[in-house]
Short mmCIF file of C-alpha atoms in Angstrom, two decimals:
data_model
loop_
_atom_site.label_atom_id
_atom_site.label_comp_id
_atom_site.label_asym_id
_atom_site.label_seq_id
_atom_site.Cartn_x
_atom_site.Cartn_y
_atom_site.Cartn_z
CA MET A 138 157.08 169.89 119.73
CA THR A 139 160.64 168.75 120.26
CA ILE A 140 161.02 167.06 116.86
CA PRO A 141 160.50 170.07 114.56
CA LEU A 142 162.31 172.36 116.97
CA ARG A 143 165.52 170.44 116.26
CA ALA A 144 165.64 172.56 113.10
CA ILE A 145 166.37 175.61 115.29
CA THR A 146 170.04 175.00 116.12
CA LEU A 147 172.66 177.18 117.77
CA SER A 148 174.93 178.55 115.06
CA ARG A 149 176.49 181.79 113.89
CA SER A 150 173.48 182.59 111.68
CA THR A 151 171.12 181.89 114.61
CA LEU A 152 173.07 184.28 116.84
CA VAL A 153 173.11 186.98 114.14
CA LEU A 154 169.34 186.76 113.58
CA LEU A 155 168.69 186.93 117.34
CA LEU A 156 170.99 189.92 117.86
CA LEU A 157 169.68 191.84 114.87
CA GLY A 158 166.10 191.01 115.84
CA PHE A 159 166.86 192.34 119.34
CA SER A 160 168.38 195.50 117.85
CA SER A 161 165.29 195.95 115.67
CA GLY A 162 162.84 195.68 118.57
CA LEU A 163 164.66 197.71 121.25
CA PRO A 164 164.02 201.29 120.02
CA LEU A 165 160.27 200.83 119.45
CA ALA A 166 159.10 200.95 123.08
CA LEU A 167 161.63 203.69 123.91
CA THR A 168 159.71 206.06 121.62
CA SER A 169 156.22 204.71 122.43
CA GLY A 170 155.09 202.95 125.61
CA THR A 171 158.15 203.59 127.77
CA LEU A 172 158.37 207.22 126.66
CA GLN A 173 154.64 207.67 127.35
CA ALA A 174 155.13 206.29 130.86
CA TRP A 175 158.02 208.69 131.49
CA MET A 176 156.00 211.67 130.22
CA THR A 177 153.01 210.60 132.34
CA VAL A 178 155.15 210.44 135.48
CA GLU A 179 156.46 213.95 134.67
CA ASN A 180 152.84 215.22 134.37
CA VAL A 181 152.96 216.07 130.66
CA ASP A 182 149.41 216.76 129.37
CA LEU A 183 147.55 213.89 127.69
CA LYS A 184 147.08 215.71 124.38
CA THR A 185 150.84 216.03 123.99
CA ILE A 186 151.40 212.40 125.01
CA GLY A 187 148.81 211.28 122.47
CA PHE A 188 150.44 213.30 119.71
CA PHE A 189 153.76 211.59 120.40
CA SER A 190 152.16 208.37 119.11
CA LEU A 191 152.52 209.81 115.58
CA VAL A 192 156.25 209.12 115.92
CA GLY A 193 155.44 205.51 115.05
CA GLN A 194 154.30 206.53 111.55
CA ALA A 195 157.95 206.28 110.49
CA TYR A 196 157.60 202.49 110.60
CA VAL A 197 154.55 202.64 108.30
CA PHE A 198 156.05 205.01 105.70
CA LYS A 199 159.61 203.70 105.65
CA PHE A 200 159.15 202.58 102.04
CA LEU A 201 159.50 206.25 101.04
CA TRP A 202 163.26 206.30 101.67
CA ALA A 203 163.96 202.58 101.20
CA PRO A 204 164.93 203.07 97.51
CA MET A 205 167.91 205.17 98.58
CA MET A 206 169.18 202.26 100.68
CA ASP A 207 168.74 199.91 97.71
CA ARG A 208 170.53 202.23 95.32
CA TYR A 209 173.49 203.44 97.39
CA SER A 210 176.06 201.37 99.26
CA LEU A 211 178.41 202.80 101.86
CA PRO A 212 182.14 202.35 101.18
CA PHE A 213 182.62 199.80 103.97
CA SER A 214 181.23 196.48 105.22
CA GLY A 215 179.09 195.68 102.17
CA ARG A 216 175.78 196.70 100.62
CA ARG A 217 173.61 195.89 103.68
CA ARG A 218 176.02 195.73 106.63
CA GLY A 219 177.36 199.25 106.05
CA TRP A 220 173.91 200.79 106.42
CA LEU A 221 173.22 198.60 109.47
CA LEU A 222 176.36 199.82 111.22
CA VAL A 223 175.58 203.49 110.56
CA CYS A 224 171.95 203.19 111.72
CA GLN A 225 172.93 201.34 114.89
CA ILE A 226 175.72 203.75 115.86
CA ILE A 227 173.37 206.72 115.41
CA LEU A 228 170.67 204.94 117.45
CA VAL A 229 173.11 204.39 120.33
CA LEU A 230 173.91 208.10 120.36
CA LEU A 231 170.29 209.27 120.01
CA ILE A 232 168.93 206.98 122.74
CA ALA A 233 171.70 208.15 125.08
CA ALA A 234 170.84 211.76 124.19
CA MET A 235 167.21 211.16 125.23
CA GLY A 236 168.53 210.34 128.68
CA THR A 237 169.85 213.90 128.99
CA ILE A 238 166.44 215.55 128.39
CA ASN A 239 163.82 216.47 130.97
CA PRO A 240 160.32 216.06 129.47
CA THR A 241 158.90 219.03 131.39
CA THR A 242 161.50 221.54 130.20
CA GLY A 243 162.81 220.03 126.96
CA LEU A 244 159.66 218.70 125.29
CA PHE A 245 160.52 220.01 121.81
CA ALA A 246 164.04 218.51 121.94
CA LEU A 247 162.55 215.23 123.18
CA ALA A 248 160.09 215.22 120.26
CA LEU A 249 162.90 215.76 117.75
CA LEU A 250 164.97 212.97 119.28
CA ALA A 251 161.99 210.60 119.29
CA VAL A 252 161.33 211.35 115.60
CA ALA A 253 165.02 210.84 114.78
CA ILE A 254 165.13 207.52 116.69
CA ALA A 255 161.99 206.26 114.95
CA PHE A 256 163.45 207.26 111.57
CA CYS A 257 166.79 205.52 112.22
CA SER A 258 165.07 202.48 113.72
CA ALA A 259 162.77 202.18 110.68
CA SER A 260 165.85 202.57 108.45
CA GLN A 261 167.59 199.79 110.37
CA ASP A 262 164.52 197.61 109.81
CA ILE A 263 164.65 198.34 106.06
CA VAL A 264 168.21 197.07 105.79
CA PHE A 265 167.76 194.15 108.19
CA ASP A 266 164.70 192.91 106.30
CA ALA A 267 166.57 193.28 103.01
CA TRP A 268 169.57 191.41 104.40
CA LYS A 269 167.34 188.52 105.55
CA THR A 270 165.67 188.37 102.15
CA ASP A 271 169.04 188.35 100.36
CA VAL A 272 170.79 185.83 102.61
CA LEU A 273 168.13 183.27 103.60
CA SER A 274 167.08 180.54 101.19
CA ALA A 275 163.43 179.55 100.77
CA GLU A 276 163.95 176.67 103.23
CA GLU A 277 165.47 178.99 105.85
CA ARG A 278 162.84 181.75 105.76
CA GLY A 279 160.58 180.16 108.37
CA LYS A 280 163.48 179.69 110.76
CA GLY A 281 164.75 183.22 110.06
CA ALA A 282 161.34 184.73 110.71
CA ALA A 283 161.00 182.78 113.97
CA LEU A 284 164.41 183.84 115.29
CA THR A 285 163.75 187.45 114.33
CA VAL A 286 160.46 187.41 116.24
CA LEU A 287 162.23 185.86 119.24
CA GLY A 288 164.91 188.57 119.35
CA TYR A 289 162.35 191.31 118.67
CA ARG A 290 160.00 190.20 121.44
CA ILE A 291 162.80 189.90 123.99
CA ALA A 292 163.88 193.44 123.12
CA MET A 293 160.30 194.70 123.48
CA LEU A 294 160.16 193.14 126.95
CA VAL A 295 163.52 194.67 127.92
CA SER A 296 162.75 198.18 126.62
CA GLY A 297 159.16 197.99 127.83
CA GLY A 298 158.27 196.23 131.09
CA VAL A 299 161.83 195.70 132.34
CA ALA A 300 162.80 199.32 131.57
CA LEU A 301 159.77 200.63 133.47
CA TRP A 302 160.62 198.46 136.47
CA ILE A 303 164.30 199.48 136.46
CA ALA A 304 163.45 203.17 136.05
CA ASP A 305 160.93 203.08 138.90
CA ARG A 306 162.90 200.98 141.38
CA TYR A 307 166.61 201.49 140.72
CA LEU A 308 168.11 203.74 138.05
CA GLY A 309 165.58 206.47 137.29
CA TRP A 310 164.52 207.45 133.78
CA HIS A 311 167.71 209.13 132.60
CA ASN A 312 170.03 206.27 133.57
CA THR A 313 167.58 203.72 132.17
CA TYR A 314 167.84 205.33 128.73
CA TYR A 315 171.64 205.26 129.04
CA LEU A 316 171.37 201.53 129.79
CA MET A 317 169.13 200.98 126.75
CA ALA A 318 171.68 202.82 124.58
CA GLY A 319 174.34 200.41 125.81
CA LEU A 320 172.16 197.40 124.97
CA MET A 321 171.85 198.67 121.39
CA CYS A 322 175.53 197.72 121.03
CA LEU A 323 174.36 194.09 120.82
CA GLY A 324 173.04 194.98 117.38
CA LEU A 325 176.49 196.20 116.38
CA LEU A 326 177.89 192.82 117.40
CA GLY A 327 175.26 191.08 115.25
CA THR A 328 176.14 193.24 112.24
CA LEU A 329 179.86 192.52 112.62
CA LEU A 330 179.13 188.79 112.75
CA ALA A 331 176.74 188.89 109.78
CA LYS A 332 177.82 187.92 106.27
CA GLU A 333 176.92 189.52 102.98
CA PRO A 334 175.05 187.34 100.41
CA VAL A 335 177.19 184.67 98.74
CA GLN A 336 175.89 185.73 95.31
CA PRO A 337 175.65 189.54 95.41
CA VAL A 338 173.21 191.19 93.01
CA THR A 339 173.73 194.34 90.96
CA PRO A 340 172.01 197.30 92.67
CA PRO A 341 169.88 199.77 90.67
CA LEU A 342 172.05 202.12 88.61
CA SER A 343 170.26 205.34 89.64
CA LEU A 344 167.92 206.60 92.34
CA HIS A 345 165.18 207.00 89.75
CA GLN A 346 165.66 203.35 88.82
CA ALA A 347 165.66 202.39 92.51
CA ILE A 348 162.24 204.01 92.94
CA ARG A 349 160.63 203.02 89.64
CA ASP A 350 161.91 199.49 89.03
CA PRO A 351 160.89 197.85 92.37
CA LEU A 352 157.35 199.22 92.02
CA LYS A 353 157.17 198.30 88.33
CA ASP A 354 158.47 194.81 89.09
CA PHE A 355 155.95 194.24 91.87
CA PHE A 356 152.84 195.83 90.37
CA ASN A 357 153.30 194.13 87.00
CA ARG A 358 153.07 190.64 88.51
CA ASN A 359 150.10 188.33 88.25
CA ASN A 360 147.72 188.56 91.24
CA THR A 361 149.53 191.57 92.77
CA TRP A 362 146.39 193.06 94.27
CA LEU A 363 145.33 189.72 95.72
CA MET A 364 148.71 189.58 97.43
CA ILE A 365 148.37 193.13 98.75
CA THR A 366 144.96 192.47 100.28
CA LEU A 367 146.18 189.12 101.63
CA ILE A 368 149.06 190.89 103.40
CA ILE A 369 146.67 193.46 104.91
CA PHE A 370 143.95 191.03 105.96
CA TYR A 371 145.92 187.91 106.94
CA LYS A 372 146.43 189.00 110.56
CA LEU A 373 143.49 191.40 110.80
CA GLY A 374 141.45 189.21 113.17
CA ASP A 375 144.53 188.69 115.34
CA ALA A 376 145.17 192.47 115.36
CA PHE A 377 141.59 193.17 116.46
CA ALA A 378 141.83 190.57 119.24
CA GLY A 379 145.02 192.10 120.63
CA ALA A 380 144.09 195.77 120.20
CA LEU A 381 142.20 196.05 123.49
CA SER A 382 143.21 192.83 125.23
CA THR A 383 144.66 194.58 128.31
CA SER A 384 141.57 196.80 128.72
CA PHE A 385 139.33 193.76 128.24
CA LEU A 386 141.04 191.74 130.95
CA ILE A 387 141.07 194.64 133.44
CA ARG A 388 137.86 196.53 132.72
CA GLY A 389 135.82 193.82 131.04
CA LEU A 390 136.64 190.90 133.37
CA GLY A 391 137.79 192.71 136.51
CA PHE A 392 141.28 191.27 136.88
CA SER A 393 143.85 193.38 138.68
CA ALA A 394 146.48 195.27 136.70
CA ALA A 395 149.20 193.22 138.43
CA ASP A 396 147.64 189.90 137.37
CA VAL A 397 147.11 191.12 133.83
CA GLY A 398 150.66 192.46 133.62
CA LEU A 399 152.07 189.14 134.80
CA VAL A 400 149.91 186.94 132.58
CA ASN A 401 149.25 189.04 129.48
CA LYS A 402 152.77 190.38 129.14
CA SER A 403 154.98 187.61 130.52
CA LEU A 404 152.99 184.50 129.63
CA GLY A 405 151.86 186.11 126.37
CA LEU A 406 155.47 186.82 125.43
CA ILE A 407 156.53 183.25 126.18
CA ALA A 408 153.62 181.89 124.12
CA THR A 409 154.46 184.17 121.17
CA ILE A 410 158.08 183.05 121.22
CA ILE A 411 157.12 179.36 121.37
CA GLY A 412 154.61 179.86 118.56
CA ALA A 413 157.11 181.66 116.35
CA LEU A 414 159.84 179.06 116.92
CA TYR A 415 157.51 176.11 116.45
CA GLY A 416 155.88 177.68 113.39
CA GLY A 417 159.27 178.44 111.87
CA ALA A 418 160.40 174.86 112.43
CA LEU A 419 157.25 173.43 110.84
CA MET A 420 157.73 175.65 107.80
CA ARG A 421 160.92 173.79 106.95
CA LYS A 422 158.70 170.78 106.14
CA TRP A 423 155.57 172.50 104.85
CA SER A 424 154.89 174.60 101.78
CA LEU A 425 154.34 178.33 102.32
CA TYR A 426 150.66 178.04 101.37
CA ARG A 427 150.04 175.16 103.79
CA ALA A 428 151.74 177.00 106.66
CA LEU A 429 149.79 180.19 106.00
CA MET A 430 146.50 178.32 105.84
CA VAL A 431 147.03 176.13 108.93
CA PHE A 432 148.38 179.00 111.04
CA GLY A 433 145.69 181.37 109.73
CA ILE A 434 142.93 178.98 110.78
CA ALA A 435 144.65 178.56 114.15
CA GLN A 436 144.74 182.35 114.60
CA ALA A 437 141.02 182.60 113.89
CA VAL A 438 140.04 179.74 116.19
CA SER A 439 142.29 181.01 119.00
CA ASN A 440 140.17 184.19 119.27
CA LEU A 441 137.39 181.89 120.46
CA ALA A 442 139.29 181.60 123.75
CA TYR A 443 138.76 185.33 124.47
CA TRP A 444 135.09 185.02 123.50
CA LEU A 445 134.66 182.15 125.96
CA LEU A 446 135.97 184.39 128.74
CA THR A 447 133.03 186.75 128.08
CA VAL A 448 130.34 184.07 128.49
CA MET A 449 131.87 181.88 131.24
CA PRO A 450 132.93 182.62 134.83
CA SER A 451 136.52 183.86 134.57
CA HIS A 452 139.39 182.66 136.75
CA LEU A 453 143.10 183.36 136.67
CA TRP A 454 143.82 179.97 135.10
CA SER A 455 141.20 180.45 132.35
CA MET A 456 142.53 183.92 131.60
CA GLY A 457 146.07 182.55 131.42
CA SER A 458 144.95 179.73 129.12
CA ALA A 459 143.21 182.14 126.75
CA VAL A 460 146.21 184.47 126.63
CA PHE A 461 148.60 181.56 126.02
CA ILE A 462 146.51 180.01 123.21
CA GLU A 463 145.91 183.34 121.43
CA ASN A 464 149.56 184.40 121.57
CA LEU A 465 150.82 180.92 120.62
CA CYS A 466 148.75 180.86 117.44
CA GLY A 467 149.51 184.52 116.77
CA GLY A 468 153.24 183.76 116.96
CA MET A 469 152.93 180.97 114.40
CA GLY A 470 150.95 183.26 112.10
CA THR A 471 153.58 185.99 112.44
CA ALA A 472 156.37 183.62 111.41
CA ALA A 473 154.42 182.59 108.31
CA ALA A 474 153.50 186.21 107.48
CA VAL A 475 157.15 187.36 107.63
CA ALA A 476 158.18 184.42 105.42
CA LEU A 477 155.45 185.46 102.95
CA LEU A 478 156.89 188.99 102.72
CA MET A 479 160.39 187.66 102.11
CA SER A 480 159.16 185.31 99.38
CA LEU A 481 157.51 188.19 97.47
CA CYS A 482 160.68 190.30 97.23
CA HIS A 483 163.05 190.41 94.29
CA ARG A 484 166.60 190.28 95.66
CA ARG A 485 167.71 193.27 93.60
CA TYR A 486 165.04 195.49 95.20
CA SER A 487 164.56 193.69 98.52
CA ALA A 488 164.94 196.81 100.70
CA THR A 489 162.27 198.81 98.86
CA GLN A 490 159.85 195.95 98.27
CA PHE A 491 160.05 194.54 101.80
CA ALA A 492 159.58 198.04 103.25
CA LEU A 493 156.47 198.53 101.13
CA LEU A 494 155.03 195.11 101.98
CA SER A 495 155.75 195.42 105.70
CA ALA A 496 154.07 198.85 105.67
CA LEU A 497 150.98 197.21 104.20
CA SER A 498 151.08 194.44 106.81
CA ALA A 499 151.33 197.06 109.59
CA MET A 500 148.19 198.89 108.48
CA GLY A 501 145.86 196.51 110.28
CA ARG A 502 147.88 196.58 113.48
CA VAL A 503 148.24 200.39 113.49
CA TYR A 504 144.73 201.45 112.57
CA VAL A 505 142.40 198.90 114.19
CA GLY A 506 142.59 200.53 117.65
CA PRO A 507 139.98 203.29 117.17
CA VAL A 508 137.67 200.92 115.26
CA ALA A 509 138.00 198.30 118.02
CA GLY A 510 136.94 200.78 120.72
CA TRP A 511 133.91 201.81 118.69
CA LEU A 512 132.89 198.16 118.11
CA VAL A 513 133.16 197.33 121.83
CA GLU A 514 130.85 200.23 122.68
CA MET A 515 128.35 199.05 120.10
CA TRP A 516 128.48 195.25 120.58
CA HIS A 517 130.04 194.84 124.05
CA TRP A 518 132.96 192.48 124.64
CA SER A 519 131.22 189.23 123.66
CA GLY A 520 130.01 190.60 120.34
CA PHE A 521 133.40 192.17 119.67
CA TYR A 522 135.37 188.94 120.16
CA ALA A 523 132.86 187.01 118.08
CA PHE A 524 133.52 189.59 115.37
CA THR A 525 137.32 189.05 115.61
CA ILE A 526 136.77 185.44 114.52
CA LEU A 527 134.75 186.58 111.49
CA ALA A 528 137.37 189.26 110.73
CA SER A 529 139.86 186.45 110.10
CA LEU A 530 137.78 184.92 107.29
CA PRO A 531 138.57 187.46 104.50
CA GLY A 532 142.28 186.76 104.92
CA LEU A 533 141.71 183.00 104.61
CA LEU A 534 139.51 183.44 101.52
CA LEU A 535 142.13 185.69 99.91
CA LEU A 536 144.79 183.12 100.78
CA ARG A 537 142.79 180.43 99.01
CA ALA A 538 142.38 182.67 95.96
CA ALA A 539 146.15 183.30 95.85
CA LYS A 540 147.06 179.59 96.19
CA SER A 541 148.41 179.16 92.67
CA SER A 542 150.66 182.22 92.94
CA LEU A 543 152.04 181.10 96.31
CA GLN A 544 152.73 177.61 94.99
CA HIS A 545 154.61 179.14 92.06
CA VAL A 546 156.67 181.28 94.49
CA ASP A 547 157.59 178.08 96.39
CA ASP A 548 158.63 176.27 93.21
CA SER A 549 160.43 179.09 91.39
CA ALA A 550 162.29 182.30 92.15
CA ASP A 551 160.59 183.97 89.17
CA PHE A 552 157.25 185.81 89.27
CA ILE A 553 154.53 185.40 86.63
CA PRO A 554 154.06 188.68 84.72
CA ARG A 555 150.61 190.15 84.23
CA SER A 556 149.19 189.98 80.68
CA ARG A 557 145.59 191.29 80.77
CA TYR A 558 143.84 194.65 81.31
CA PRO A 559 147.05 196.75 81.17
CA LEU A 560 145.22 200.12 80.98
CA TYR A 561 142.89 199.39 83.93
CA TYR A 562 145.74 198.02 86.01
CA SER A 563 147.82 201.13 85.26
CA LEU A 564 145.01 203.45 86.37
CA THR A 565 144.44 201.37 89.50
CA THR A 566 148.12 201.47 90.48
CA LYS A 567 148.32 205.23 89.92
CA GLY A 568 145.16 205.77 91.97
CA PHE A 569 146.57 203.71 94.81
CA PHE A 570 149.74 205.80 94.99
CA VAL A 571 147.83 209.09 94.70
CA GLY A 572 145.67 208.06 97.66
CA THR A 573 148.73 207.02 99.67
CA LEU A 574 150.53 210.30 98.96
CA LEU A 575 147.44 212.33 99.94
CA ALA A 576 147.25 210.50 103.29
CA ILE A 577 150.98 211.06 103.89
CA ALA A 578 150.62 214.77 103.06
CA GLY A 579 147.80 215.09 105.59
CA LEU A 580 149.85 213.43 108.32
CA LEU A 581 152.84 215.68 107.59
CA ILE A 582 150.65 218.79 107.81
CA MET A 583 149.29 217.60 111.17
CA LEU A 584 152.85 217.03 112.41
CA PHE A 585 154.18 220.43 111.35
CA THR A 586 151.18 222.37 112.66
CA TYR A 587 151.73 220.74 116.04
CA LEU A 588 155.51 221.27 116.15
CA LEU A 589 155.14 224.93 115.07
CA HIS A 590 152.20 225.54 117.46
CA LEU A 591 149.87 226.49 114.59
CA PRO A 592 146.07 226.07 114.71
CA ASP A 593 144.70 222.76 113.45
CA LEU A 594 143.90 222.71 109.74
CA PRO A 595 140.72 220.78 108.75
CA MET A 596 142.38 220.20 105.36
CA ALA A 597 144.83 217.77 106.99
CA GLN A 598 142.07 215.47 108.23
CA TRP A 599 140.36 215.63 104.83
CA LEU A 600 143.61 214.65 103.10
CA VAL A 601 144.17 211.68 105.44
CA SER A 602 140.62 210.32 105.24
CA GLY A 603 140.24 211.07 101.51
CA GLY A 604 143.60 209.52 100.67
CA MET A 605 142.80 206.36 102.59
CA ILE A 606 139.41 206.04 100.85
CA VAL A 607 141.05 206.39 97.41
CA ALA A 608 143.70 203.79 98.31
CA VAL A 609 141.08 201.32 99.59
CA VAL A 610 138.78 201.73 96.57
CA THR A 611 141.61 201.29 94.05
CA THR A 612 142.83 198.21 95.92
CA LEU A 613 139.36 196.64 95.69
CA ILE A 614 139.25 197.42 91.95
CA GLY A 615 142.65 195.75 91.57
CA VAL A 616 141.36 192.62 93.34
CA VAL A 617 138.38 192.49 90.97
CA LEU A 618 140.75 192.77 87.99
CA ASP A 619 142.90 189.94 89.41
CA ILE A 620 139.82 187.72 89.78
CA LEU A 621 138.66 188.55 86.25
CA SER A 622 142.13 187.75 84.94
CA ARG A 623 142.04 184.36 86.67
CA GLU A 624 138.66 183.59 85.12
CA LYS A 625 139.95 184.53 81.65
CA HIS A 626 142.96 182.24 82.11
CA ALA A 627 140.67 179.46 83.33
#
C-alpha cells in the first residue's frame, strides 16, 4: 500500500482539498443525525423528528439552482471562490444561530434554520464540486476525490459522534453548535488558499443559457442514458449494505450499541479513509474504466463479509473484519465514482452538470432505506445481504456497456455527439424532466402543508410516486435507445 500512496503528498492543493472537503461535510450531520439526537433529548415527538429528515432533500435537488452559480460571478475572489466565501460565511452565522434556539419552544425557527443551512451547504457543494472539476486534471481526479472524501469523513465524525459526546459530557447542545460554527472557519481558510483555474472559461451569457446549454450538452452526447443509469446503479449494492448496517449488528447479531459504535463508526471511518486514499492513488496509474471495474467488483464481493456474519457464529473480531472490508472497498468505489462525475462535466457548465450528476448518484443512497427494511422483513438478514451482492451486478453490466465511452473520456476532453433517433431521444429527455418536476412538486407540497399546519394532501404522494415512475420508465427507454444506437454503429 505504501508505494501508490506516495502519490498523496503534502502540498498546498492537498491542504485546500482537505479543508474544503471538511467544510463540505460538517453541516450535514448538524441538520440530520446530530439535530435528531438533540430533538430526541428535548422530547420532541417522533413524527416531527422524522419530518426534519426532508431537510436533506436540498442535497438531492441542488441542480435546480446550480445554473445561477454557473452564470453569475460575484465581484470578488473569482468565479468559484467568491461563491464559496459567501456560502461559508452564511453557514458560520446560521450554525451559530441554531445554538440560540431551544427545540421545545422554537421548533419553527429551528426548522427554518435547518432548511437554510441545508440550502447553503448544498450550494457550497455545487461550487466546490465545480471548482474541483475546473482545476484538477484527469490525472489528479482520483487524488482529488480521495482527499475530498478524507476531509468529508473527518467532518462527519466531528459533527456527528464527537459533537454528541461533547454536547452530552461537556458543553451542552447550544455551545456545541457554537463550536461547530467556529470549525466552519476552516473552510474559509481553504477557500482563501485555493486558486482559480489557470485557463478560465467563458461562463454562459444568460441565465436561460446557463439552464439550457448544460442540459443540451449532456443529453445530446452518445450513451448519455447508459451513463445516467451507471451513476445511479454503480454503488447501489454498497448503499443497500450500509442502509441498515447498525440495526443489523445490534438487532440482528446482538452486539451492544457501544461495541457497534466503536467498530462500525470508528473502524468503519478509518477503513473508508484508507480505501479512498488508496483508490485515489491507484487511479493515477489506472484508466478510469479499469478503476471503476476493479473497485466495483471489490464493492460487490465485500458485501459477502456481512452475509458470512449471518451464517457463522459472530464475534467482535469477525464483526470488525466485516466492517473494515466493506468500508475499505466502499471507500475505493467512492473515489472512483467521484472521479467519474468529474470526467463527465464540461468545464463551462461544471457547476450545473456536477450538481445534476451528484443528485443522480445520491438517489440510491437516499431512497434505499425503506426498501431495505421491507426486504429484511421478507427475506431476513441472510437473504437481504445475499441480495446486496446481486444488486451490485447491474452497475457492473452497465459499466461494461459504457466501456467505449469511458475510454474516450480518458483519451479526449471532447464528448461524442449523438446522431441517431433524435425524435425518440427528445421525447425521452422531456419525459424524464417532467417526471422529476412532478416529484419535486409533490415534495414541496408536503413541506408547505407541514410548515403551515395544513392537513395532508393525498395529491402530494401521488405526484411524488407518479413522477418517480415516469422518470424511471423514460430512463429505461433511453438505455434501450443507447443500446440500439450501439448496435447500429456496430
